[in-house]
PDB file of C-alpha atoms and ligand atoms in Angstrom:
ATOM      1  CA  ASP A  87     258.330  58.023 126.896  1.00  0.00           C
ATOM      2  CA  TYR A  88     254.776  56.742 126.633  1.00  0.00           C
ATOM      3  CA  VAL A  89     255.219  53.520 128.632  1.00  0.00           C
ATOM      4  CA  PHE A  90     256.917  55.402 131.453  1.00  0.00           C
ATOM      5  CA  CYS A  91     254.052  57.893 131.548  1.00  0.00           C
ATOM      6  CA  ALA A  92     251.420  55.166 131.585  1.00  0.00           C
ATOM      7  CA  GLU A  93     253.021  53.452 134.573  1.00  0.00           C
ATOM      8  CA  LYS A  94     253.939  56.619 136.439  1.00  0.00           C
ATOM      9  CA  PRO A  95     251.019  58.971 135.720  1.00  0.00           C
ATOM     10  CA  LEU A  96     251.994  61.248 138.616  1.00  0.00           C
ATOM     11  CA  ALA A  97     255.658  61.560 137.610  1.00  0.00           C
ATOM     12  CA  GLY A  98     256.847  65.162 137.956  1.00  0.00           C
ATOM     13  CA  LEU A  99     254.051  66.114 140.341  1.00  0.00           C
ATOM     14  CA  LYS A 100     254.326  67.024 144.004  1.00  0.00           C
ATOM     15  CA  VAL A 101     251.579  65.540 146.142  1.00  0.00           C
ATOM     16  CA  LEU A 102     250.925  66.667 149.702  1.00  0.00           C
ATOM     17  CA  VAL A 103     248.845  64.273 151.796  1.00  0.00           C
ATOM     18  CA  THR A 104     247.559  64.755 155.336  1.00  0.00           C
ATOM     19  CA  ALA A 105     246.498  61.704 157.307  1.00  0.00           C
ATOM     20  CA  GLY A 106     245.416  60.509 160.717  1.00  0.00           C
ATOM     21  CA  ALA A 107     243.868  62.206 163.685  1.00  0.00           C
ATOM     22  CA  THR A 108     245.099  65.356 165.320  1.00  0.00           C
ATOM     23  CA  SER A 109     245.162  65.084 169.086  1.00  0.00           C
ATOM     24  CA  GLU A 110     244.562  67.990 171.358  1.00  0.00           C
ATOM     25  CA  PRO A 111     246.249  67.853 174.767  1.00  0.00           C
ATOM     26  CA  ILE A 112     244.354  68.575 177.982  1.00  0.00           C
ATOM     27  CA  ASP A 113     247.299  68.168 180.351  1.00  0.00           C
ATOM     28  CA  PRO A 114     250.593  66.193 180.234  1.00  0.00           C
ATOM     29  CA  VAL A 115     248.759  62.845 180.397  1.00  0.00           C
ATOM     30  CA  ARG A 116     245.442  63.419 178.594  1.00  0.00           C
ATOM     31  CA  PHE A 117     244.155  64.448 175.204  1.00  0.00           C
ATOM     32  CA  ILE A 118     241.057  64.422 173.013  1.00  0.00           C
ATOM     33  CA  SER A 119     241.175  62.915 169.567  1.00  0.00           C
ATOM     34  CA  ASN A 120     239.037  60.892 167.163  1.00  0.00           C
ATOM     35  CA  ARG A 121     238.753  57.437 165.646  1.00  0.00           C
ATOM     36  CA  SER A 122     240.767  58.017 162.471  1.00  0.00           C
ATOM     37  CA  SER A 123     243.407  55.297 161.924  1.00  0.00           C
ATOM     38  CA  GLY A 124     245.154  57.158 159.111  1.00  0.00           C
ATOM     39  CA  LYS A 125     244.839  54.105 156.840  1.00  0.00           C
ATOM     40  CA  MET A 126     243.093  55.945 154.003  1.00  0.00           C
ATOM     41  CA  GLY A 127     245.513  58.876 153.950  1.00  0.00           C
ATOM     42  CA  VAL A 128     248.620  56.735 154.289  1.00  0.00           C
ATOM     43  CA  ALA A 129     247.333  54.503 151.478  1.00  0.00           C
ATOM     44  CA  ALA A 130     246.979  57.669 149.370  1.00  0.00           C
ATOM     45  CA  ALA A 131     250.545  58.737 150.183  1.00  0.00           C
ATOM     46  CA  ARG A 132     251.967  55.316 149.307  1.00  0.00           C
ATOM     47  CA  LYS A 133     249.915  55.060 146.132  1.00  0.00           C
ATOM     48  CA  ALA A 134     250.920  58.561 145.006  1.00  0.00           C
ATOM     49  CA  GLN A 135     254.555  57.560 145.515  1.00  0.00           C
ATOM     50  CA  SER A 136     254.140  54.350 143.522  1.00  0.00           C
ATOM     51  CA  LEU A 137     252.421  56.325 140.746  1.00  0.00           C
ATOM     52  CA  GLY A 138     255.576  58.430 140.476  1.00  0.00           C
ATOM     53  CA  ALA A 139     254.774  61.547 142.524  1.00  0.00           C
ATOM     54  CA  GLU A 140     257.107  63.251 144.942  1.00  0.00           C
ATOM     55  CA  VAL A 141     255.133  62.887 148.169  1.00  0.00           C
ATOM     56  CA  THR A 142     255.115  64.620 151.533  1.00  0.00           C
ATOM     57  CA  LEU A 143     252.887  63.181 154.235  1.00  0.00           C
ATOM     58  CA  VAL A 144     251.791  65.372 157.135  1.00  0.00           C
ATOM     59  CA  ALA A 145     250.759  62.794 159.704  1.00  0.00           C
ATOM     60  CA  GLY A 146     248.889  63.164 162.937  1.00  0.00           C
ATOM     61  CA  SER A 147     248.248  60.091 165.055  1.00  0.00           C
ATOM     62  CA  VAL A 148     248.210  57.015 162.802  1.00  0.00           C
ATOM     63  CA  SER A 149     248.068  53.298 163.564  1.00  0.00           C
ATOM     64  CA  VAL A 150     249.903  52.201 160.425  1.00  0.00           C
ATOM     65  CA  ASN A 151     253.534  51.980 159.375  1.00  0.00           C
ATOM     66  CA  LEU A 152     255.089  55.055 157.749  1.00  0.00           C
ATOM     67  CA  ASP A 153     258.411  53.515 156.643  1.00  0.00           C
ATOM     68  CA  GLY A 154     259.641  54.749 153.290  1.00  0.00           C
ATOM     69  CA  LEU A 155     257.507  57.888 153.315  1.00  0.00           C
ATOM     70  CA  ASN A 156     258.679  61.478 153.628  1.00  0.00           C
ATOM     71  CA  VAL A 157     256.821  62.326 156.839  1.00  0.00           C
ATOM     72  CA  VAL A 158     256.236  65.517 158.809  1.00  0.00           C
ATOM     73  CA  LYS A 159     254.821  64.385 162.156  1.00  0.00           C
ATOM     74  CA  VAL A 160     252.383  66.687 163.946  1.00  0.00           C
ATOM     75  CA  GLN A 161     250.188  66.414 167.000  1.00  0.00           C
ATOM     76  CA  THR A 162     247.649  69.237 167.039  1.00  0.00           C
ATOM     77  CA  ALA A 163     245.471  70.916 164.413  1.00  0.00           C
ATOM     78  CA  LEU A 164     247.498  74.107 164.832  1.00  0.00           C
ATOM     79  CA  GLU A 165     250.709  72.194 164.110  1.00  0.00           C
ATOM     80  CA  MET A 166     249.106  70.552 161.083  1.00  0.00           C
ATOM     81  CA  LEU A 167     248.021  73.975 159.805  1.00  0.00           C
ATOM     82  CA  GLU A 168     251.613  75.269 160.062  1.00  0.00           C
ATOM     83  CA  ALA A 169     253.029  72.180 158.324  1.00  0.00           C
ATOM     84  CA  VAL A 170     250.493  72.410 155.477  1.00  0.00           C
ATOM     85  CA  LYS A 171     251.090  76.166 155.053  1.00  0.00           C
ATOM     86  CA  LYS A 172     254.818  75.498 154.748  1.00  0.00           C
ATOM     87  CA  GLU A 173     254.399  72.830 152.064  1.00  0.00           C
ATOM     88  CA  ILE A 174     251.447  74.160 150.077  1.00  0.00           C
ATOM     89  CA  GLU A 175     253.294  76.579 147.794  1.00  0.00           C
ATOM     90  CA  SER A 176     255.298  73.771 146.141  1.00  0.00           C
ATOM     91  CA  THR A 177     252.345  71.345 145.975  1.00  0.00           C
ATOM     92  CA  ASP A 178     250.536  70.330 142.763  1.00  0.00           C
ATOM     93  CA  ILE A 179     247.923  68.074 144.345  1.00  0.00           C
ATOM     94  CA  LEU A 180     246.756  68.270 147.972  1.00  0.00           C
ATOM     95  CA  VAL A 181     244.916  65.282 149.433  1.00  0.00           C
ATOM     96  CA  MET A 182     243.511  66.390 152.782  1.00  0.00           C
ATOM     97  CA  ALA A 183     242.583  63.083 154.391  1.00  0.00           C
ATOM     98  CA  ALA A 184     243.392  63.995 157.992  1.00  0.00           C
ATOM     99  CA  ALA A 185     240.698  63.927 160.641  1.00  0.00           C
ATOM    100  CA  VAL A 186     241.390  67.336 162.108  1.00  0.00           C
ATOM    101  CA  ALA A 187     239.931  67.944 165.572  1.00  0.00           C
ATOM    102  CA  ASP A 188     237.326  70.675 165.201  1.00  0.00           C
ATOM    103  CA  PHE A 189     238.047  71.937 168.720  1.00  0.00           C
ATOM    104  CA  ARG A 190     241.003  72.126 171.085  1.00  0.00           C
ATOM    105  CA  ILE A 191     241.185  72.608 174.837  1.00  0.00           C
ATOM    106  CA  ALA A 192     240.818  76.285 175.722  1.00  0.00           C
ATOM    107  CA  GLU A 193     243.351  76.227 178.536  1.00  0.00           C
ATOM    108  CA  TYR A 194     246.013  73.532 178.483  1.00  0.00           C
ATOM    109  CA  SER A 195     247.233  72.640 181.967  1.00  0.00           C
ATOM    110  CA  ASP A 196     250.981  72.038 182.113  1.00  0.00           C
ATOM    111  CA  THR A 197     250.547  70.151 185.355  1.00  0.00           C
ATOM    112  CA  LYS A 198     248.385  67.033 185.726  1.00  0.00           C
ATOM    113  CA  ILE A 199     244.798  67.960 186.526  1.00  0.00           C
ATOM    114  CA  LYS A 200     243.859  66.454 189.891  1.00  0.00           C
ATOM    115  CA  LYS A 201     240.405  65.167 190.687  1.00  0.00           C
ATOM    116  CA  THR A 202     238.645  67.031 193.439  1.00  0.00           C
ATOM    117  CA  ASP A 203     235.640  66.277 195.651  1.00  0.00           C
ATOM    118  CA  GLU A 204     233.366  67.562 192.866  1.00  0.00           C
ATOM    119  CA  ASN A 205     231.445  64.903 190.938  1.00  0.00           C
ATOM    120  CA  GLU A 206     231.531  66.879 187.730  1.00  0.00           C
ATOM    121  CA  MET A 207     234.113  68.742 185.762  1.00  0.00           C
ATOM    122  CA  THR A 208     233.916  70.856 182.661  1.00  0.00           C
ATOM    123  CA  ILE A 209     236.527  71.244 179.960  1.00  0.00           C
ATOM    124  CA  ARG A 210     236.059  74.281 177.770  1.00  0.00           C
ATOM    125  CA  LEU A 211     236.877  73.873 174.082  1.00  0.00           C
ATOM    126  CA  VAL A 212     237.635  76.485 171.455  1.00  0.00           C
ATOM    127  CA  LYS A 213     237.336  76.044 167.711  1.00  0.00           C
ATOM    128  CA  ASN A 214     240.406  75.078 165.700  1.00  0.00           C
ATOM    129  CA  PRO A 215     241.063  76.840 162.410  1.00  0.00           C
ATOM    130  CA  ASP A 216     239.732  75.036 159.339  1.00  0.00           C
ATOM    131  CA  ILE A 217     242.961  74.174 157.535  1.00  0.00           C
ATOM    132  CA  LEU A 218     241.358  74.001 154.087  1.00  0.00           C
ATOM    133  CA  LYS A 219     239.632  77.349 154.594  1.00  0.00           C
ATOM    134  CA  GLU A 220     242.875  78.913 155.846  1.00  0.00           C
ATOM    135  CA  ILE A 221     244.845  77.835 152.774  1.00  0.00           C
ATOM    136  CA  ALA A 222     242.081  78.503 150.217  1.00  0.00           C
ATOM    137  CA  PRO A 223     243.316  82.102 149.642  1.00  0.00           C
ATOM    138  CA  LEU A 224     246.820  80.768 148.912  1.00  0.00           C
ATOM    139  CA  LYS A 225     245.595  78.449 146.170  1.00  0.00           C
ATOM    140  CA  LYS A 226     247.208  78.940 142.750  1.00  0.00           C
ATOM    141  CA  ALA A 227     245.293  78.406 139.500  1.00  0.00           C
ATOM    142  CA  GLY A 228     247.030  75.161 138.560  1.00  0.00           C
ATOM    143  CA  GLN A 229     246.755  73.488 141.947  1.00  0.00           C
ATOM    144  CA  VAL A 230     244.264  70.741 142.759  1.00  0.00           C
ATOM    145  CA  PHE A 231     242.884  70.532 146.292  1.00  0.00           C
ATOM    146  CA  ALA A 232     241.035  67.353 147.266  1.00  0.00           C
ATOM    147  CA  GLY A 233     239.247  67.015 150.574  1.00  0.00           C
ATOM    148  CA  PHE A 234     237.401  64.277 152.383  1.00  0.00           C
ATOM    149  CA  ALA A 235     234.002  64.475 154.018  1.00  0.00           C
ATOM    150  CA  ALA A 236     233.017  62.219 156.890  1.00  0.00           C
ATOM    151  CA  GLU A 237     229.220  62.058 156.905  1.00  0.00           C
ATOM    152  CA  SER A 238     226.702  60.029 158.891  1.00  0.00           C
ATOM    153  CA  ASP A 239     223.685  61.405 156.970  1.00  0.00           C
ATOM    154  CA  ASN A 240     222.749  63.546 153.955  1.00  0.00           C
ATOM    155  CA  LEU A 241     226.048  62.554 152.371  1.00  0.00           C
ATOM    156  CA  ALA A 242     225.723  64.237 148.980  1.00  0.00           C
ATOM    157  CA  ALA A 243     224.326  67.546 150.250  1.00  0.00           C
ATOM    158  CA  ASN A 244     226.843  67.818 153.085  1.00  0.00           C
ATOM    159  CA  ALA A 245     229.780  66.870 150.855  1.00  0.00           C
ATOM    160  CA  ARG A 246     228.806  69.372 148.147  1.00  0.00           C
ATOM    161  CA  LYS A 247     228.478  72.097 150.763  1.00  0.00           C
ATOM    162  CA  LYS A 248     232.050  71.387 151.949  1.00  0.00           C
ATOM    163  CA  LEU A 249     233.290  71.258 148.343  1.00  0.00           C
ATOM    164  CA  ASN A 250     231.995  74.813 147.832  1.00  0.00           C
ATOM    165  CA  GLU A 251     232.756  76.336 151.215  1.00  0.00           C
ATOM    166  CA  LYS A 252     236.344  75.041 151.272  1.00  0.00           C
ATOM    167  CA  ASN A 253     236.986  75.995 147.626  1.00  0.00           C
ATOM    168  CA  LEU A 254     237.981  72.415 146.734  1.00  0.00           C
ATOM    169  CA  ASP A 255     238.236  70.835 143.290  1.00  0.00           C
ATOM    170  CA  MET A 256     236.970  67.515 144.555  1.00  0.00           C
ATOM    171  CA  ILE A 257     235.795  65.882 147.750  1.00  0.00           C
ATOM    172  CA  ALA A 258     235.673  62.198 148.633  1.00  0.00           C
ATOM    173  CA  ALA A 259     232.720  61.451 150.871  1.00  0.00           C
ATOM    174  CA  ASN A 260     232.774  58.648 153.416  1.00  0.00           C
ATOM    175  CA  ASP A 261     229.591  57.173 154.896  1.00  0.00           C
ATOM    176  CA  ILE A 262     230.666  56.750 158.516  1.00  0.00           C
ATOM    177  CA  SER A 263     227.329  55.184 159.499  1.00  0.00           C
ATOM    178  CA  ARG A 264     228.550  51.963 157.830  1.00  0.00           C
ATOM    179  CA  SER A 265     230.739  49.771 160.056  1.00  0.00           C
ATOM    180  CA  ASP A 266     232.046  47.650 157.149  1.00  0.00           C
ATOM    181  CA  ILE A 267     234.035  50.582 155.762  1.00  0.00           C
ATOM    182  CA  GLY A 268     235.770  53.567 157.260  1.00  0.00           C
ATOM    183  CA  PHE A 269     237.403  53.856 160.684  1.00  0.00           C
ATOM    184  CA  GLY A 270     240.102  51.260 161.203  1.00  0.00           C
ATOM    185  CA  THR A 271     238.944  48.996 158.366  1.00  0.00           C
ATOM    186  CA  ASP A 272     240.935  48.038 155.262  1.00  0.00           C
ATOM    187  CA  GLU A 273     238.171  48.840 152.796  1.00  0.00           C
ATOM    188  CA  ASN A 274     236.324  51.948 151.809  1.00  0.00           C
ATOM    189  CA  GLU A 275     233.593  53.117 149.473  1.00  0.00           C
ATOM    190  CA  LEU A 276     233.844  56.741 148.519  1.00  0.00           C
ATOM    191  CA  THR A 277     231.712  59.013 146.409  1.00  0.00           C
ATOM    192  CA  VAL A 278     233.811  61.718 144.811  1.00  0.00           C
ATOM    193  CA  PHE A 279     232.081  65.029 144.041  1.00  0.00           C
ATOM    194  CA  PHE A 280     233.500  67.631 141.651  1.00  0.00           C
ATOM    195  CA  ARG A 281     232.716  71.223 140.761  1.00  0.00           C
ATOM    196  CA  ASP A 282     231.707  70.519 137.175  1.00  0.00           C
ATOM    197  CA  ARG A 283     231.489  66.826 136.475  1.00  0.00           C
ATOM    198  CA  GLU A 284     229.350  63.909 137.550  1.00  0.00           C
ATOM    199  CA  ALA A 285     230.107  62.269 140.887  1.00  0.00           C
ATOM    200  CA  VAL A 286     232.142  59.046 140.806  1.00  0.00           C
ATOM    201  CA  ASN A 287     231.616  56.106 143.169  1.00  0.00           C
ATOM    202  CA  THR A 288     234.691  53.969 143.866  1.00  0.00           C
ATOM    203  CA  GLY A 289     232.701  50.861 144.793  1.00  0.00           C
ATOM    204  CA  LYS A 290     233.613  49.020 147.990  1.00  0.00           C
ATOM    205  CA  VAL A 291     237.296  48.337 147.484  1.00  0.00           C
ATOM    206  CA  PRO A 292     240.579  48.088 149.440  1.00  0.00           C
ATOM    207  CA  LYS A 293     241.734  51.521 150.627  1.00  0.00           C
ATOM    208  CA  GLU A 294     244.732  51.257 148.234  1.00  0.00           C
ATOM    209  CA  LYS A 295     242.331  50.972 145.297  1.00  0.00           C
ATOM    210  CA  ALA A 296     240.141  53.831 146.552  1.00  0.00           C
ATOM    211  CA  ALA A 297     243.321  55.907 146.909  1.00  0.00           C
ATOM    212  CA  GLU A 298     244.320  55.102 143.338  1.00  0.00           C
ATOM    213  CA  THR A 299     240.921  56.159 142.005  1.00  0.00           C
ATOM    214  CA  ILE A 300     241.098  59.484 143.864  1.00  0.00           C
ATOM    215  CA  LEU A 301     244.645  60.166 142.689  1.00  0.00           C
ATOM    216  CA  LEU A 302     243.917  59.378 139.042  1.00  0.00           C
ATOM    217  CA  LEU A 303     240.828  61.619 139.187  1.00  0.00           C
ATOM    218  CA  ALA A 304     242.941  64.379 140.766  1.00  0.00           C
ATOM    219  CA  LYS A 305     245.483  63.925 137.997  1.00  0.00           C
ATOM    220  CA  GLU A 306     242.713  64.374 135.396  1.00  0.00           C
ATOM    221  CA  VAL A 307     241.563  67.589 137.075  1.00  0.00           C
ATOM    222  CA  HIS A 308     245.189  68.746 137.242  1.00  0.00           C
ATOM    223  CA  GLY A 309     245.619  67.990 133.532  1.00  0.00           C
ATOM    224  CA  LYS A 310     242.540  70.070 132.668  1.00  0.00           C
ATOM    225  CA  LYS A 311     243.704  73.013 134.778  1.00  0.00           C
ATOM    226  CA  ASN A 312     247.196  72.959 133.344  1.00  0.00           C
ATOM    227  CA  GLY A 313     246.303  72.490 129.695  1.00  0.00           C
TER     228      GLY A 313
HETATM  229  N1  CTP B 424     239.319  69.930 157.733  1.00  0.00           N
HETATM  230  C1  CTP B 424     240.270  70.917 157.862  1.00  0.00           C
HETATM  231  N2  CTP B 424     240.384  71.618 159.035  1.00  0.00           N
HETATM  232  C2  CTP B 424     239.551  71.366 160.045  1.00  0.00           C
HETATM  233  C3  CTP B 424     238.544  70.379 159.921  1.00  0.00           C
HETATM  234  C4  CTP B 424     238.450  69.671 158.740  1.00  0.00           C
HETATM  235  O1  CTP B 424     241.021  71.155 156.911  1.00  0.00           O
HETATM  236  N3  CTP B 424     239.687  72.069 161.175  1.00  0.00           N
HETATM  237  C5  CTP B 424     239.231  69.183 156.462  1.00  0.00           C
HETATM  238  C6  CTP B 424     239.325  67.678 156.593  1.00  0.00           C
HETATM  239  O2  CTP B 424     240.664  67.243 156.536  1.00  0.00           O
HETATM  240  C7  CTP B 424     238.513  67.196 155.398  1.00  0.00           C
HETATM  241  C8  CTP B 424     237.457  68.284 155.238  1.00  0.00           C
HETATM  242  O3  CTP B 424     237.961  69.436 155.906  1.00  0.00           O
HETATM  243  O4  CTP B 424     239.294  67.153 154.221  1.00  0.00           O
HETATM  244  C9  CTP B 424     236.116  67.921 155.803  1.00  0.00           C
HETATM  245  O5  CTP B 424     236.261  67.532 157.155  1.00  0.00           O
HETATM  246  P1  CTP B 424     234.962  67.160 157.995  1.00  0.00           P
HETATM  247  O6  CTP B 424     235.348  66.896 159.411  1.00  0.00           O
HETATM  248  O7  CTP B 424     234.179  66.135 157.236  1.00  0.00           O
HETATM  249  O8  CTP B 424     234.125  68.514 157.875  1.00  0.00           O
HETATM  250  P2  CTP B 424     234.043  69.812 158.765  1.00  0.00           P
HETATM  251  O9  CTP B 424     234.178  70.973 157.836  1.00  0.00           O
HETATM  252  O10 CTP B 424     234.974  69.772 159.931  1.00  0.00           O
HETATM  253  O11 CTP B 424     232.539  69.795 159.259  1.00  0.00           O
HETATM  254  P3  CTP B 424     231.818  68.769 160.295  1.00  0.00           P
HETATM  255  O12 CTP B 424     232.867  67.986 161.040  1.00  0.00           O
HETATM  256  O13 CTP B 424     230.998  69.658 161.161  1.00  0.00           O
HETATM  257  O14 CTP B 424     230.964  67.851 159.409  1.00  0.00           O
HETATM  258 CA1   CA B 425     235.119  68.014 161.397  1.00  0.00          CA
END
């Protein structure tokens, strides 16, 4: 009924969220990763659940509690790609909040790398696949794909470029040059760009609130696509 729908606007929808940092192993004791805490993505997963969606969270390294969520844990970008590929077919709304490592170590060492008498060492990196670009060809007409963009400069231009190149319906851009929002903090201010509507700014709000705004916007886009 109407009241039920108003309280649970995502009821009947499957939402796939990715969150946290991928980490790319160098040897059994070392890895490279990034500063993502996973707070924004996990907030999106929890909010989607409370708005009535059936939620799967593909989580890399996160520093927040995942109790009560349906979680697929992954370590590397390649593992995250496989997990997303597996889930994407049955997904209505994808929220790609993970901070995917752009590169991985070219040659993983299965024994601990020892220091030598050399004062320098070089680790060669190779590019990881872009998960959003990999799944773009699998996208069905009714699906909504939302990405994030972490930008230190030229936020709007860079975000719009990613929106187009990754064939997204919307992208939430983060200004990572600001220390009061973003990495590890509890608040965020996002500007959401769309293909054919005006950008929306969330204001500086708790990550839960920013997540709600993104999800309700995604629901609107989903409604338009699905009549
Ligand atoms: N992303 C992805 N696969 C990658 C890298 C990023 O799917 N290998 C996704 C992120 O989850 C995010 C969006 O692409 O939703 C933008 O990520 P971002 O790091 O801001 O952009 P990149 O395309 O990686 O470009 P750059 O880091 O050079 O700005
Ligand atoms: Ca990147």
